[in-house]
PDB file of C-alpha atoms in Angstrom:
ATOM      1  CA  MET A 127      78.899  81.483  73.022  1.00 56.00           C
ATOM      2  CA  LYS A 128      79.346  81.985  76.929  1.00 69.00           C
ATOM      3  CA  THR A 129      82.868  83.952  75.948  1.00 79.00           C
ATOM      4  CA  PRO A 130      79.566  87.266  75.064  1.00 81.00           C
ATOM      5  CA  GLN A 131      78.852  86.847  78.628  1.00 86.00           C
ATOM      6  CA  VAL A 132      81.770  87.375  80.576  1.00 88.00           C
ATOM      7  CA  LEU A 133      82.756  90.332  78.565  1.00 88.00           C
ATOM      8  CA  TYR A 134      79.665  91.682  79.959  1.00 90.00           C
ATOM      9  CA  ARG A 135      79.617  90.676  83.212  1.00 90.00           C
ATOM     10  CA  LEU A 136      83.399  91.972  83.210  1.00 90.00           C
ATOM     11  CA  ALA A 137      82.470  95.291  81.779  1.00 90.00           C
ATOM     12  CA  PHE A 138      79.362  95.994  84.337  1.00 92.00           C
ATOM     13  CA  LEU A 139      81.795  94.856  87.397  1.00 91.00           C
ATOM     14  CA  ALA A 140      84.061  97.544  85.446  1.00 92.00           C
ATOM     15  CA  GLY A 141      81.551  99.980  85.342  1.00 92.00           C
ATOM     16  CA  ILE A 142      80.256  99.561  88.980  1.00 93.00           C
ATOM     17  CA  GLY A 143      83.443  99.698  90.717  1.00 89.00           C
ATOM     18  CA  ILE A 144      84.526 103.044  88.389  1.00 91.00           C
ATOM     19  CA  LEU A 145      80.955 104.346  89.497  1.00 88.00           C
ATOM     20  CA  ALA A 146      82.256 103.643  93.246  1.00 85.00           C
ATOM     21  CA  CYS A 147      85.983 104.927  92.790  1.00 81.00           C
ATOM     22  CA  VAL A 148      84.302 108.493  91.728  1.00 80.00           C
ATOM     23  CA  LEU A 149      81.788 107.950  94.537  1.00 76.00           C
ATOM     24  CA  VAL A 150      84.649 107.722  96.951  1.00 76.00           C
ATOM     25  CA  PHE A 151      86.369 110.501  95.695  1.00 75.00           C
ATOM     26  CA  ALA A 152      83.628 112.817  95.281  1.00 69.00           C
ATOM     27  CA  THR A 153      82.279 112.842  98.619  1.00 68.00           C
ATOM     28  CA  GLU A 154      86.133 113.335  99.873  1.00 67.00           C
ATOM     29  CA  ILE A 155      86.192 116.343  97.978  1.00 62.00           C
ATOM     30  CA  SER A 156      82.929 117.552  98.869  1.00 54.00           C
ATOM     31  CA  PRO A 157      82.634 120.862 100.144  1.00 55.00           C
ATOM     32  CA  VAL A 158      80.617 119.647 103.196  1.00 54.00           C
ATOM     33  CA  ARG A 159      83.986 117.558 104.219  1.00 51.00           C
ATOM     34  CA  ILE A 160      86.101 120.804 103.490  1.00 51.00           C
ATOM     35  CA  SER A 161      83.688 122.781 105.811  1.00 50.00           C
ATOM     36  CA  LYS A 162      83.373 119.830 108.641  1.00 51.00           C
ATOM     37  CA  GLN A 163      87.652 119.720 108.459  1.00 51.00           C
ATOM     38  CA  ARG A 164      87.654 123.683 108.634  1.00 51.00           C
ATOM     39  CA  THR A 165      85.051 124.532 111.067  1.00 50.00           C
ATOM     40  CA  PRO A 166      86.984 122.769 114.666  1.00 51.00           C
ATOM     41  CA  VAL A 167      89.787 124.750 113.455  1.00 52.00           C
ATOM     42  CA  GLU A 168      88.228 127.848 113.518  1.00 52.00           C
ATOM     43  CA  ALA A 169      85.864 127.297 116.653  1.00 52.00           C
ATOM     44  CA  THR A 170      87.930 126.684 119.047  1.00 52.00           C
ATOM     45  CA  PRO A 171      86.942 128.160 122.748  1.00 53.00           C
ATOM     46  CA  SER A 172      90.980 129.570 122.512  1.00 54.00           C
ATOM     47  CA  VAL A 173      90.021 131.459 119.722  1.00 52.00           C
ATOM     48  CA  ILE A 174      86.058 132.951 120.459  1.00 52.00           C
ATOM     49  CA  SER A 175      87.852 133.685 123.925  1.00 51.00           C
ATOM     50  CA  LYS A 176      90.138 135.608 122.517  1.00 50.00           C
ATOM     51  CA  LYS A 177      87.585 137.615 120.256  1.00 52.00           C
ATOM     52  CA  LYS A 178      85.498 138.318 122.375  1.00 54.00           C
ATOM     53  CA  ARG A 179      87.648 139.606 124.921  1.00 56.00           C
ATOM     54  CA  VAL A 180      89.264 142.012 122.481  1.00 53.00           C
ATOM     55  CA  SER A 181      86.185 143.340 121.427  1.00 70.00           C
ATOM     56  CA  ALA A 182      85.221 143.589 124.741  1.00 69.00           C
ATOM     57  CA  ALA A 183      88.412 145.542 125.866  1.00 68.00           C
ATOM     58  CA  LYS A 184      87.395 147.520 122.588  1.00 74.00           C
ATOM     59  CA  ARG A 185      84.179 147.954 123.654  1.00 71.00           C
ATOM     60  CA  GLN A 186      84.841 149.351 127.138  1.00 70.00           C
ATOM     61  CA  TRP A 187      87.192 151.883 125.846  1.00 72.00           C
ATOM     62  CA  ILE A 188      84.607 153.046 123.591  1.00 68.00           C
ATOM     63  CA  VAL A 189      82.094 153.450 126.600  1.00 68.00           C
ATOM     64  CA  TYR A 190      84.508 154.989 128.670  1.00 70.00           C
ATOM     65  CA  LYS A 191      85.638 157.608 125.769  1.00 68.00           C
ATOM     66  CA  ASN A 192      82.401 158.386 123.532  1.00 64.00           C
ATOM     67  CA  GLY A 193      79.659 157.012 126.278  1.00 60.00           C
ATOM     68  CA  PHE A 194      80.343 158.908 129.324  1.00 55.00           C
ATOM     69  CA  ASN A 195      81.200 162.381 127.991  1.00 54.00           C
ATOM     70  CA  LYS A 196      77.960 162.123 126.376  1.00 53.00           C
ATOM     71  CA  GLN A 197      75.483 161.187 129.165  1.00 51.00           C
ATOM     72  CA  ALA A 198      76.310 164.312 131.202  1.00 47.00           C
ATOM     73  CA  ASN A 199      75.932 162.037 134.333  1.00 52.00           C
ATOM     74  CA  ALA A 200      79.089 162.521 136.812  1.00 51.00           C
ATOM     75  CA  ASN A 201      78.490 159.918 139.319  1.00 50.00           C
ATOM     76  CA  ALA A 202      78.215 157.666 136.304  1.00 52.00           C
ATOM     77  CA  ARG A 203      81.727 158.610 135.179  1.00 51.00           C
ATOM     78  CA  HIS A 204      83.181 157.953 138.620  1.00 54.00           C
ATOM     79  CA  ARG A 205      81.492 155.011 138.829  1.00 56.00           C
ATOM     80  CA  ARG A 206      82.186 153.042 135.353  1.00 57.00           C
ATOM     81  CA  ILE A 207      78.079 151.898 135.063  1.00 55.00           C
ATOM     82  CA  LEU A 208      78.192 150.662 131.857  1.00 60.00           C
ATOM     83  CA  PRO A 209      74.684 151.394 130.265  1.00 61.00           C
ATOM     84  CA  ASP A 210      72.521 148.852 129.783  1.00 61.00           C
ATOM     85  CA  ASP A 211      73.279 148.314 125.824  1.00 62.00           C
ATOM     86  CA  TYR A 212      76.532 146.960 126.575  1.00 57.00           C
ATOM     87  CA  ARG A 213      75.872 144.210 129.153  1.00 54.00           C
ATOM     88  CA  GLN A 214      75.157 140.685 127.931  1.00 49.00           C
TER      89      GLN A 214
END
């Protein structure tokens, strides 16, 4: 009469083991883990600073090319004063 109880215990422990394996693999392949791994690579300070530098240069060129001609202020054009909208 003890053999069914032993089989039930083995089946119960095997089910717990399978659930534990599924839980471990699900957490390793979860999108939260993947996003946490990707963010440091994308958000490194060198990449951010390069992006900011490029956008600032483009912004200054656009202001120099378009803004000063539209302002009709010769002094501002000579002094290279940026409008308040472009100061950060």
